[in-house]
Short mmCIF file of C-alpha atoms in Angstrom, two decimals:
data_model
loop_
_atom_site.label_atom_id
_atom_site.label_comp_id
_atom_site.label_asym_id
_atom_site.label_seq_id
_atom_site.Cartn_x
_atom_site.Cartn_y
_atom_site.Cartn_z
CA UNK A 277 34.61 -40.74 29.30
CA UNK A 278 32.73 -39.11 32.12
CA UNK A 279 33.04 -35.67 30.52
CA UNK A 280 31.79 -36.71 27.08
CA UNK A 281 28.04 -36.62 27.87
CA UNK A 282 28.43 -33.24 29.56
CA UNK A 283 30.35 -31.89 26.61
CA UNK A 284 27.68 -33.14 24.23
CA UNK A 285 24.98 -31.62 26.45
CA UNK A 286 26.88 -28.35 26.48
CA UNK A 287 27.02 -28.40 22.71
CA UNK A 288 23.26 -28.86 22.56
CA UNK A 289 22.78 -25.98 24.97
CA UNK A 290 25.06 -23.77 22.88
CA UNK A 291 23.14 -24.66 19.71
CA UNK A 292 19.83 -23.98 21.44
CA UNK A 293 21.16 -20.62 22.66
CA UNK A 294 22.19 -19.63 19.13
CA UNK A 295 18.68 -20.38 17.90
CA UNK A 296 16.77 -18.74 20.74
CA UNK A 297 18.94 -15.66 21.25
CA UNK A 298 18.04 -13.86 17.98
CA UNK A 299 14.36 -14.71 18.49
CA UNK A 300 14.46 -13.34 22.03
CA UNK A 301 16.22 -10.20 20.85
CA UNK A 302 13.77 -9.55 18.00
CA UNK A 303 10.72 -10.38 20.11
CA UNK A 304 11.71 -7.74 22.64
CA UNK A 305 11.19 -5.15 19.91
CA UNK A 306 7.87 -6.53 18.64
CA UNK A 307 5.71 -4.18 20.66
CA UNK A 308 8.20 -1.36 21.08
CA UNK A 309 5.58 0.90 19.50
CA UNK A 310 1.79 0.54 19.61
CA UNK A 311 -0.11 2.89 17.26
CA UNK A 312 -3.28 4.63 18.40
CA UNK A 313 -6.35 2.92 16.87
CA UNK A 314 -7.85 5.11 14.13
CA UNK A 315 -9.93 5.01 10.99
CA UNK A 316 -9.63 6.99 7.75
CA UNK A 317 -5.85 6.61 7.53
CA UNK A 318 -3.79 6.81 4.37
CA UNK A 319 -1.57 3.85 3.57
CA UNK A 320 0.90 2.50 1.04
CA UNK A 321 3.02 -0.64 1.00
CA UNK A 322 6.11 -2.19 -0.49
CA UNK A 323 5.57 -5.89 -0.96
CA UNK A 324 7.72 -8.01 1.35
CA UNK A 325 9.04 -4.92 3.13
CA UNK A 326 6.48 -2.77 4.99
CA UNK A 327 3.10 -1.07 4.95
CA UNK A 328 3.27 2.66 5.77
CA UNK A 329 0.34 4.32 7.54
CA UNK A 330 -0.43 7.97 8.32
CA UNK A 331 -3.15 10.04 9.98
CA UNK A 332 -6.70 8.99 10.77
CA UNK A 333 -9.13 9.87 13.53
CA UNK A 334 -11.14 8.34 16.36
CA UNK A 335 -14.37 10.20 15.55
CA UNK A 336 -15.77 12.98 13.38
CA UNK A 337 -15.48 15.44 16.27
CA UNK A 338 -12.00 14.44 17.45
CA UNK A 339 -8.71 16.10 16.53
CA UNK A 340 -7.23 14.05 13.67
CA UNK A 341 -4.05 12.11 14.29
CA UNK A 342 -0.62 13.00 12.90
CA UNK A 343 0.95 9.61 13.64
CA UNK A 344 3.04 7.89 10.99
CA UNK A 345 4.28 4.34 11.39
CA UNK A 346 5.04 1.16 9.49
CA UNK A 347 3.93 -2.45 9.78
CA UNK A 348 6.74 -4.91 9.05
CA UNK A 349 6.00 -7.20 6.10
CA UNK A 350 9.44 -8.82 6.01
CA UNK A 351 9.26 -10.82 9.27
CA UNK A 352 6.91 -13.22 11.01
CA UNK A 353 4.41 -11.96 13.57
CA UNK A 354 1.03 -12.82 15.03
CA UNK A 355 -2.05 -10.66 14.63
CA UNK A 356 -2.02 -10.02 18.38
CA UNK A 357 1.60 -8.79 18.26
CA UNK A 358 2.37 -7.15 14.90
CA UNK A 359 5.73 -5.48 14.43
CA UNK A 360 5.20 -1.71 14.21
CA UNK A 361 7.78 1.05 13.88
CA UNK A 362 7.19 4.69 14.78
CA UNK A 363 8.07 7.21 12.05
CA UNK A 364 8.20 11.01 11.87
CA UNK A 365 4.77 12.62 12.48
CA UNK A 366 3.17 14.69 9.72
CA UNK A 367 0.02 16.74 9.15
CA UNK A 368 -3.25 16.03 11.00
CA UNK A 369 -6.11 14.78 8.84
CA UNK A 370 -8.22 11.78 7.83
CA UNK A 371 -9.86 10.45 4.64
CA UNK A 372 -7.35 12.33 2.46
CA UNK A 373 -6.01 11.22 -0.96
CA UNK A 374 -2.44 9.99 -1.31
CA UNK A 375 -0.26 8.21 -3.87
CA UNK A 376 3.17 6.63 -3.94
CA UNK A 377 5.29 8.57 -6.41
CA UNK A 378 7.34 7.11 -9.23
CA UNK A 379 10.58 5.70 -7.87
CA UNK A 380 8.81 4.22 -4.84
CA UNK A 381 10.73 6.37 -2.37
CA UNK A 382 8.30 9.26 -1.81
CA UNK A 383 4.66 9.33 -0.71
CA UNK A 384 2.42 12.17 -1.96
CA UNK A 385 -0.55 13.59 0.00
CA UNK A 386 -3.21 16.29 -0.38
CA UNK A 387 -4.80 17.68 2.79
CA UNK A 388 -6.86 20.85 3.18
CA UNK A 389 -5.76 22.19 -0.24
CA UNK A 390 -2.09 21.65 0.61
CA UNK A 391 0.27 19.08 -0.92
CA UNK A 392 2.86 17.20 1.14
CA UNK A 393 5.57 14.64 0.52
CA UNK A 394 6.96 12.01 2.87
CA UNK A 395 10.37 10.50 2.11
CA UNK A 396 10.30 6.82 2.99
CA UNK A 397 14.08 6.56 2.77
CA UNK A 398 14.79 9.66 4.90
CA UNK A 399 11.74 9.51 7.20
CA UNK A 400 11.16 13.21 6.56
CA UNK A 401 8.21 15.42 5.57
CA UNK A 402 8.15 18.27 3.03
CA UNK A 403 5.38 20.79 2.31
CA UNK A 404 5.05 21.29 -1.46
CA UNK A 405 2.49 24.10 -1.40
CA UNK A 406 -1.19 24.98 -1.69
CA UNK A 407 -3.85 25.87 -4.26
CA UNK A 408 -7.48 27.03 -3.99
CA UNK A 409 -8.61 24.80 -6.88
CA UNK A 410 -7.91 21.65 -4.89
CA UNK A 411 -11.00 19.95 -3.50
CA UNK A 412 -11.54 19.91 0.27
CA UNK A 413 -13.83 16.87 0.09
CA UNK A 414 -13.18 13.88 2.36
CA UNK A 415 -12.96 10.36 1.01
CA UNK A 416 -11.18 11.02 -2.29
CA UNK A 417 -8.46 8.79 -3.70
CA UNK A 418 -5.78 8.76 -6.35
CA UNK A 419 -3.03 6.74 -7.99
CA UNK A 420 0.23 7.20 -9.87
CA UNK A 421 0.89 6.31 -13.49
CA UNK A 422 4.19 4.39 -13.07
CA UNK A 423 5.28 5.23 -16.60
CA UNK A 424 4.78 9.00 -16.70
CA UNK A 425 4.93 9.64 -12.95
CA UNK A 426 1.72 11.71 -13.18
CA UNK A 427 -0.62 11.47 -10.19
CA UNK A 428 -4.40 11.36 -10.71
CA UNK A 429 -6.82 12.28 -7.90
CA UNK A 430 -10.43 11.47 -8.80
CA UNK A 431 -12.68 14.51 -8.15
CA UNK A 432 -9.68 16.35 -6.73
CA UNK A 433 -10.07 19.54 -8.81
CA UNK A 434 -12.88 21.85 -7.70
CA UNK A 435 -13.94 25.36 -8.71
CA UNK A 436 -17.23 26.46 -7.22
CA UNK A 437 -19.72 23.63 -7.81
CA UNK A 438 -17.70 22.18 -10.67
CA UNK A 439 -15.75 19.00 -9.82
CA UNK A 440 -13.16 17.34 -12.07
CA UNK A 441 -10.22 15.00 -11.79
CA UNK A 442 -6.93 16.50 -10.71
CA UNK A 443 -3.68 15.64 -12.44
CA UNK A 444 -0.50 16.48 -10.54
CA UNK A 445 2.84 16.64 -12.34
CA UNK A 446 5.61 16.27 -9.72
CA UNK A 447 8.31 17.20 -12.24
CA UNK A 448 7.12 20.84 -12.26
CA UNK A 449 4.75 20.83 -9.25
CA UNK A 450 1.76 21.72 -11.42
CA UNK A 451 -1.89 20.68 -11.20
CA UNK A 452 -4.24 20.34 -14.15
CA UNK A 453 -7.98 19.91 -14.62
CA UNK A 454 -8.95 16.62 -16.29
CA UNK A 455 -12.25 15.29 -17.55
CA UNK A 456 -14.43 13.33 -15.09
CA UNK A 457 -17.25 10.98 -16.07
CA UNK A 458 -20.62 12.54 -15.11
CA UNK A 459 -21.51 9.38 -13.15
CA UNK A 460 -18.50 9.98 -10.89
CA UNK A 461 -19.17 13.62 -10.05
CA UNK A 462 -19.53 14.22 -6.31
CA UNK A 463 -18.51 10.59 -5.65
CA UNK A 464 -16.58 9.96 -2.40
CA UNK A 465 -15.60 6.87 -0.44
CA UNK A 466 -14.69 4.94 -3.60
CA UNK A 467 -11.73 2.58 -3.97
CA UNK A 468 -9.14 3.33 -6.65
CA UNK A 469 -6.05 1.53 -7.88
CA UNK A 470 -3.72 1.78 -10.88
CA UNK A 471 -3.79 -1.30 -13.10
CA UNK A 472 -0.57 -1.92 -15.00
CA UNK A 473 -2.34 -4.59 -17.04
CA UNK A 474 -4.99 -2.14 -18.26
CA UNK A 475 -2.70 0.90 -18.22
CA UNK A 476 -5.04 3.08 -16.19
CA UNK A 477 -7.18 3.67 -13.11
CA UNK A 478 -9.81 1.29 -11.76
CA UNK A 479 -12.50 2.90 -9.58
CA UNK A 480 -15.06 0.86 -7.67
CA UNK A 481 -18.12 1.75 -5.61
CA UNK A 482 -18.43 4.88 -3.51
CA UNK A 483 -21.15 7.20 -2.28
CA UNK A 484 -22.69 10.12 -4.14
CA UNK A 485 -22.47 12.88 -1.54
CA UNK A 486 -25.29 14.97 -3.01
CA UNK A 487 -27.91 12.22 -2.61
CA UNK A 488 -26.27 9.91 -0.02
CA UNK A 489 -26.55 6.77 -2.17
CA UNK A 490 -23.92 4.09 -2.70
CA UNK A 491 -23.05 2.13 -5.85
CA UNK A 492 -21.12 -0.94 -7.01
CA UNK A 493 -20.01 0.03 -10.54
CA UNK A 494 -16.47 -0.54 -11.83
CA UNK A 495 -15.00 2.30 -13.93
CA UNK A 496 -11.78 2.58 -15.84
CA UNK A 497 -9.78 5.64 -16.85
CA UNK A 498 -6.85 5.48 -19.26
CA UNK A 499 -4.93 8.61 -20.30
CA UNK A 500 -5.23 7.70 -23.99
CA UNK A 501 -8.95 6.76 -24.10
CA UNK A 502 -10.62 8.42 -21.13
CA UNK A 503 -13.47 7.02 -19.02
CA UNK A 504 -15.44 3.81 -19.51
CA UNK A 505 -17.89 1.71 -17.49
CA UNK A 506 -16.59 -1.86 -17.37
CA UNK A 507 -18.78 -4.94 -17.71
CA UNK A 508 -17.43 -7.08 -14.87
CA UNK A 509 -18.78 -10.57 -14.21
CA UNK A 510 -18.75 -13.33 -11.61
CA UNK A 511 -19.52 -12.97 -7.89
CA UNK A 512 -19.91 -9.21 -8.00
CA UNK A 513 -19.09 -7.16 -4.88
CA UNK A 514 -22.18 -5.47 -3.47
CA UNK A 515 -22.62 -1.70 -3.34
CA UNK A 516 -20.35 -0.12 -0.74
CA UNK A 517 -18.15 2.81 0.24
CA UNK A 518 -15.12 3.18 2.48
CA UNK A 519 -13.56 -0.05 1.17
CA UNK A 520 -10.03 -0.70 -0.07
CA UNK A 521 -8.64 -2.14 -3.29
CA UNK A 522 -5.05 -3.36 -3.80
CA UNK A 523 -3.24 -5.34 -6.53
CA UNK A 524 -1.85 -8.84 -6.06
CA UNK A 525 0.26 -11.31 -7.99
CA UNK A 526 2.12 -8.74 -10.03
CA UNK A 527 -1.02 -6.75 -10.84
CA UNK A 528 -2.84 -9.65 -12.51
CA UNK A 529 -5.38 -9.65 -9.66
CA UNK A 530 -7.12 -6.91 -7.69
CA UNK A 531 -8.25 -7.56 -4.09
CA UNK A 532 -11.30 -5.70 -2.72
CA UNK A 533 -12.09 -5.74 1.01
CA UNK A 534 -14.53 -4.35 3.56
CA UNK A 535 -16.30 -0.99 3.60
CA UNK A 536 -19.82 0.08 4.59
CA UNK A 537 -23.03 -1.24 3.06
CA UNK A 538 -26.12 0.91 2.40
CA UNK A 539 -27.18 0.69 6.05
CA UNK A 540 -23.80 1.81 7.40
CA UNK A 541 -22.84 -1.69 8.56
CA UNK A 542 -19.15 -2.60 8.33
CA UNK A 543 -18.44 -5.46 5.91
CA UNK A 544 -15.99 -8.36 6.26
CA UNK A 545 -16.21 -9.85 2.75
CA UNK A 546 -13.26 -10.08 0.37
CA UNK A 547 -13.19 -10.44 -3.42
CA UNK A 548 -10.56 -10.99 -6.10
CA UNK A 549 -10.79 -9.58 -9.62
CA UNK A 550 -9.00 -11.29 -12.50
CA UNK A 551 -7.90 -8.21 -14.43
CA UNK A 552 -7.57 -10.00 -17.76
CA UNK A 553 -11.18 -11.27 -17.73
CA UNK A 554 -12.80 -8.76 -15.31
CA UNK A 555 -14.24 -11.75 -13.45
CA UNK A 556 -14.80 -11.52 -9.67
CA UNK A 557 -14.37 -14.40 -7.23
CA UNK A 558 -15.59 -14.08 -3.65
CA UNK A 559 -13.34 -15.25 -0.82
CA UNK A 560 -14.21 -16.37 2.70
CA UNK A 561 -16.22 -13.91 4.77
CA UNK A 562 -14.28 -12.98 7.91
CA UNK A 563 -17.23 -12.33 10.21
CA UNK A 564 -17.74 -9.62 12.86
CA UNK A 565 -14.12 -9.65 14.12
CA UNK A 566 -12.84 -8.85 10.64
CA UNK A 567 -15.52 -6.36 9.54
CA UNK A 568 -14.17 -2.82 9.00
CA UNK A 569 -14.29 0.26 6.79
CA UNK A 570 -11.87 3.12 6.10
CA UNK A 571 -9.03 0.70 6.84
CA UNK A 572 -5.52 0.09 5.47
CA UNK A 573 -4.60 -2.78 3.15
CA UNK A 574 -1.50 -4.50 1.80
CA UNK A 575 -0.50 -7.69 0.01
CA UNK A 576 2.63 -9.81 0.15
CA UNK A 577 2.66 -12.97 -1.94
CA UNK A 578 -0.46 -14.97 -0.92
CA UNK A 579 -1.23 -12.90 2.18
CA UNK A 580 -3.61 -9.94 2.41
CA UNK A 581 -3.14 -7.70 5.48
CA UNK A 582 -5.38 -5.01 6.97
CA UNK A 583 -4.86 -2.79 10.02
CA UNK A 584 -7.25 -0.48 11.82
CA UNK A 585 -10.47 1.03 10.52
CA UNK A 586 -13.98 1.71 11.70
CA UNK A 587 -16.79 -0.51 12.93
CA UNK A 588 -20.47 -0.07 12.08
CA UNK A 589 -20.79 2.83 14.52
CA UNK A 590 -17.87 4.80 12.99
CA UNK A 591 -15.72 3.97 16.00
CA UNK A 592 -12.10 2.86 15.67
CA UNK A 593 -11.43 -0.84 16.11
CA UNK A 594 -9.84 -1.51 19.50
CA UNK A 595 -9.48 -5.30 19.46
CA UNK A 596 -8.11 -7.50 16.68
CA UNK A 597 -7.06 -4.51 14.60
CA UNK A 598 -4.71 -6.46 12.34
CA UNK A 599 -6.13 -9.26 10.16
CA UNK A 600 -4.45 -11.61 7.70
CA UNK A 601 -6.17 -13.47 4.86
CA UNK A 602 -4.50 -16.27 2.94
CA UNK A 603 -5.64 -15.85 -0.66
CA UNK A 604 -4.34 -19.30 -1.59
CA UNK A 605 -6.10 -21.29 1.14
CA UNK A 606 -9.06 -18.96 1.72
CA UNK A 607 -8.40 -18.81 5.47
CA UNK A 608 -8.34 -15.88 7.87
CA UNK A 609 -5.30 -16.68 9.99
CA UNK A 610 -3.81 -15.30 13.21
CA UNK A 611 -0.24 -15.02 11.96
CA UNK A 612 1.75 -13.41 9.16
CA UNK A 613 4.60 -15.32 7.54
CA UNK A 614 6.25 -14.08 4.35
CA UNK A 615 7.20 -17.06 2.20
CA UNK A 616 10.31 -17.43 0.09
CA UNK A 617 8.71 -15.69 -2.90
CA UNK A 618 7.93 -12.63 -0.78
CA UNK A 619 11.46 -12.03 0.45
CA UNK A 620 13.09 -9.00 -1.12
CA UNK A 621 15.81 -11.11 -2.73
CA UNK A 622 13.18 -13.19 -4.53
CA UNK A 623 10.82 -10.38 -5.49
CA UNK A 624 10.23 -10.34 -9.22
CA UNK A 625 9.65 -6.94 -10.86
CA UNK A 626 7.40 -6.69 -13.87
CA UNK A 627 7.80 -4.60 -17.01
CA UNK A 628 5.98 -1.28 -16.97
CA UNK A 629 3.48 -0.84 -19.82
CA UNK A 630 3.81 2.02 -22.24
CA UNK A 631 0.97 4.49 -22.56
CA UNK A 632 0.13 7.76 -24.23
CA UNK A 633 -1.35 10.65 -22.36
CA UNK A 634 -4.08 13.09 -23.32
CA UNK A 635 -3.50 16.78 -22.92
CA UNK A 636 -5.09 18.49 -19.90
CA UNK A 637 -8.28 20.38 -20.69
CA UNK A 638 -6.98 23.58 -19.12
CA UNK A 639 -3.61 25.17 -18.70
CA UNK A 640 -1.60 24.01 -15.71
CA UNK A 641 -1.64 25.82 -12.40
CA UNK A 642 1.51 25.86 -10.30
CA UNK A 643 1.56 24.86 -6.64
CA UNK A 644 2.83 27.57 -4.33
CA UNK A 645 6.11 26.07 -3.21
CA UNK A 646 6.59 25.64 0.52
CA UNK A 647 9.53 24.71 2.70
CA UNK A 648 10.55 21.77 4.81
CA UNK A 649 8.31 20.54 7.60
CA UNK A 650 9.05 19.17 9.47
CA UNK A 651 24.25 -0.13 22.49
CA UNK A 652 23.24 -3.45 23.83
CA UNK A 653 25.32 -5.94 25.78
CA UNK A 654 25.17 -9.66 26.57
CA UNK A 655 25.02 -12.83 24.52
CA UNK A 656 21.40 -12.33 23.48
CA UNK A 657 22.03 -8.82 22.19
CA UNK A 658 25.10 -9.89 20.23
CA UNK A 659 23.30 -12.81 18.62
CA UNK A 660 20.28 -10.66 17.82
CA UNK A 661 22.43 -7.91 16.33
CA UNK A 662 24.12 -10.45 14.07
CA UNK A 663 20.73 -11.57 12.82
CA UNK A 664 19.67 -7.99 12.09
CA UNK A 665 22.91 -7.15 10.28
CA UNK A 666 22.53 -10.24 8.11
CA UNK A 667 18.92 -9.31 7.36
CA UNK A 668 19.98 -5.79 6.44
CA UNK A 669 22.65 -7.03 4.08
CA UNK A 670 20.20 -9.43 2.50
CA UNK A 671 17.72 -6.63 1.84
CA UNK A 672 20.22 -4.14 0.52
CA UNK A 673 20.79 -3.89 -3.22
CA UNK A 674 17.69 -5.59 -4.56
CA UNK A 675 14.66 -4.60 -6.57
CA UNK A 676 11.41 -4.12 -4.67
CA UNK A 677 7.81 -4.08 -5.88
CA UNK A 678 5.75 -1.21 -4.52
CA UNK A 679 2.01 -1.19 -4.04
CA UNK A 680 -0.48 1.06 -2.36
CA UNK A 681 -3.76 0.45 -0.66
CA UNK A 682 -6.96 2.51 -0.83
CA UNK A 683 -5.56 5.36 -2.89
CA UNK A 684 -2.39 4.27 -4.63
CA UNK A 685 -0.57 1.58 -6.59
CA UNK A 686 2.80 1.82 -8.31
CA UNK A 687 4.37 -1.24 -9.92
CA UNK A 688 8.02 -2.27 -9.97
CA UNK A 689 10.79 0.04 -11.19
CA UNK A 690 11.98 -0.41 -14.77
CA UNK A 691 15.39 -1.96 -15.32
CA UNK A 692 17.39 -0.75 -18.30
CA UNK A 693 19.98 -2.90 -20.01
CA UNK A 694 22.32 -0.02 -20.58
CA UNK A 695 22.44 1.24 -17.00
CA UNK A 696 21.41 -2.02 -15.29
CA UNK A 697 19.84 0.11 -12.58
CA UNK A 698 16.35 0.60 -11.34
CA UNK A 699 15.12 3.95 -12.61
CA UNK A 700 14.35 6.36 -9.79
CA UNK A 701 16.48 4.76 -7.09
CA UNK A 702 19.92 3.94 -8.47
CA UNK A 703 21.88 4.03 -5.22
CA UNK A 704 19.59 1.88 -3.10
CA UNK A 705 18.49 -0.80 -5.54
CA UNK A 706 21.22 -1.55 -8.12
CA UNK A 707 19.91 -4.08 -10.62
CA UNK A 708 23.19 -5.92 -10.99
CA UNK A 709 22.76 -7.21 -7.44
CA UNK A 710 19.69 -9.21 -8.36
CA UNK A 711 20.33 -12.98 -8.29
CA UNK A 712 21.59 -14.00 -11.72
CA UNK A 713 18.83 -16.59 -12.10
CA UNK A 714 16.23 -13.83 -11.93
CA UNK A 715 17.62 -11.81 -14.85
CA UNK A 716 17.01 -12.38 -18.54
CA UNK A 717 18.62 -9.79 -20.79
CA UNK A 718 16.53 -8.45 -23.67
CA UNK A 719 17.19 -5.67 -26.15
CA UNK A 720 15.94 -2.79 -24.03
CA UNK A 721 15.33 -4.11 -20.55
CA UNK A 722 15.90 -6.82 -18.01
CA UNK A 723 12.93 -9.01 -17.16
CA UNK A 724 12.40 -11.61 -14.47
CA UNK A 725 10.81 -14.89 -15.20
#
């Protein structure tokens, strides 16, 4: 009888240890890597998994950074202690165009007339090659057509004073000259995203480099139709450049954030575009601590995330670099928590739209092909390792939805009924391992409800 309370107390202690040990283990790795504050980085993200960030600079006269790292979007963290992971360094540059390639495993870049690839799965860089018809301009952006795999870089093709859109075909490593709307010539600092709902590019804002003026117009480019100026409505975003645009809620919404106004002041406002109606709704302004331009952006479920960027004096943000906005509640919050619908096992891929593609206006030019660049002990460690192994097994063998901020957006991989695999990444994300409740078999594909 005397031992019973002690035994019960011991059981409580053991239970408490099992709860605290994994948290202690994971927390010890929270700040294992702290990235150097920069602006003008390139970024891409996989919803519920991670945002990947590369490059940037601290000033116009500084040596650009070559750092590459990820921000964890699968676990909880506070904005004062985000979970970063150091990745293999790449080229040094800032304000360069990039796009996540079809298959969601490789990230494409153009820097100083040279094309690069970064393998997310292998954490390895490859130099594709160079061409003298590629624009050297800063502040360009591009996106990938998730159906064809073609990559479009707005104003990325330049010969003399002539500027056009660049189309890159990764299947044969060729670049082609495409038509550009006259209103977009010499435009830099714009935000661009691929809309699966519209089947083409959306381009907003930017600065005309030849006359140093900014704009607020929303343009669309579809491979089958070409360019058009859209008549958007609602609480329209003001003129700006250096802002970011990312899709949310399966591509039905587009989130626009930050940038510089006409006076060079960093903005902290956030807007959401309903793609089906082209109607804008303004969110809650974040104030001076949130204001930034040339930043990185990502979305997971209801949460919008931004890291780094520049203040009104074109200096990198030192304090409060990471911000989180809850699109459901309209609050800027000091923590990130992926909900059940953002976990990889609950992620719901969407069907890719079909589209036709116009022929390039000139014959393709081939890139010059380059070569390759580039044990714990104790109860806490054991408990923490068990938690990590379980997390890894949970994440393995599922379908993920990939998105890209500033310059890129690629929707979910297609699932075929015959192969029951995700096209472009058969080994890592077999479709048959999706929860049965998330699959509905149709004639030609598997959809999620």
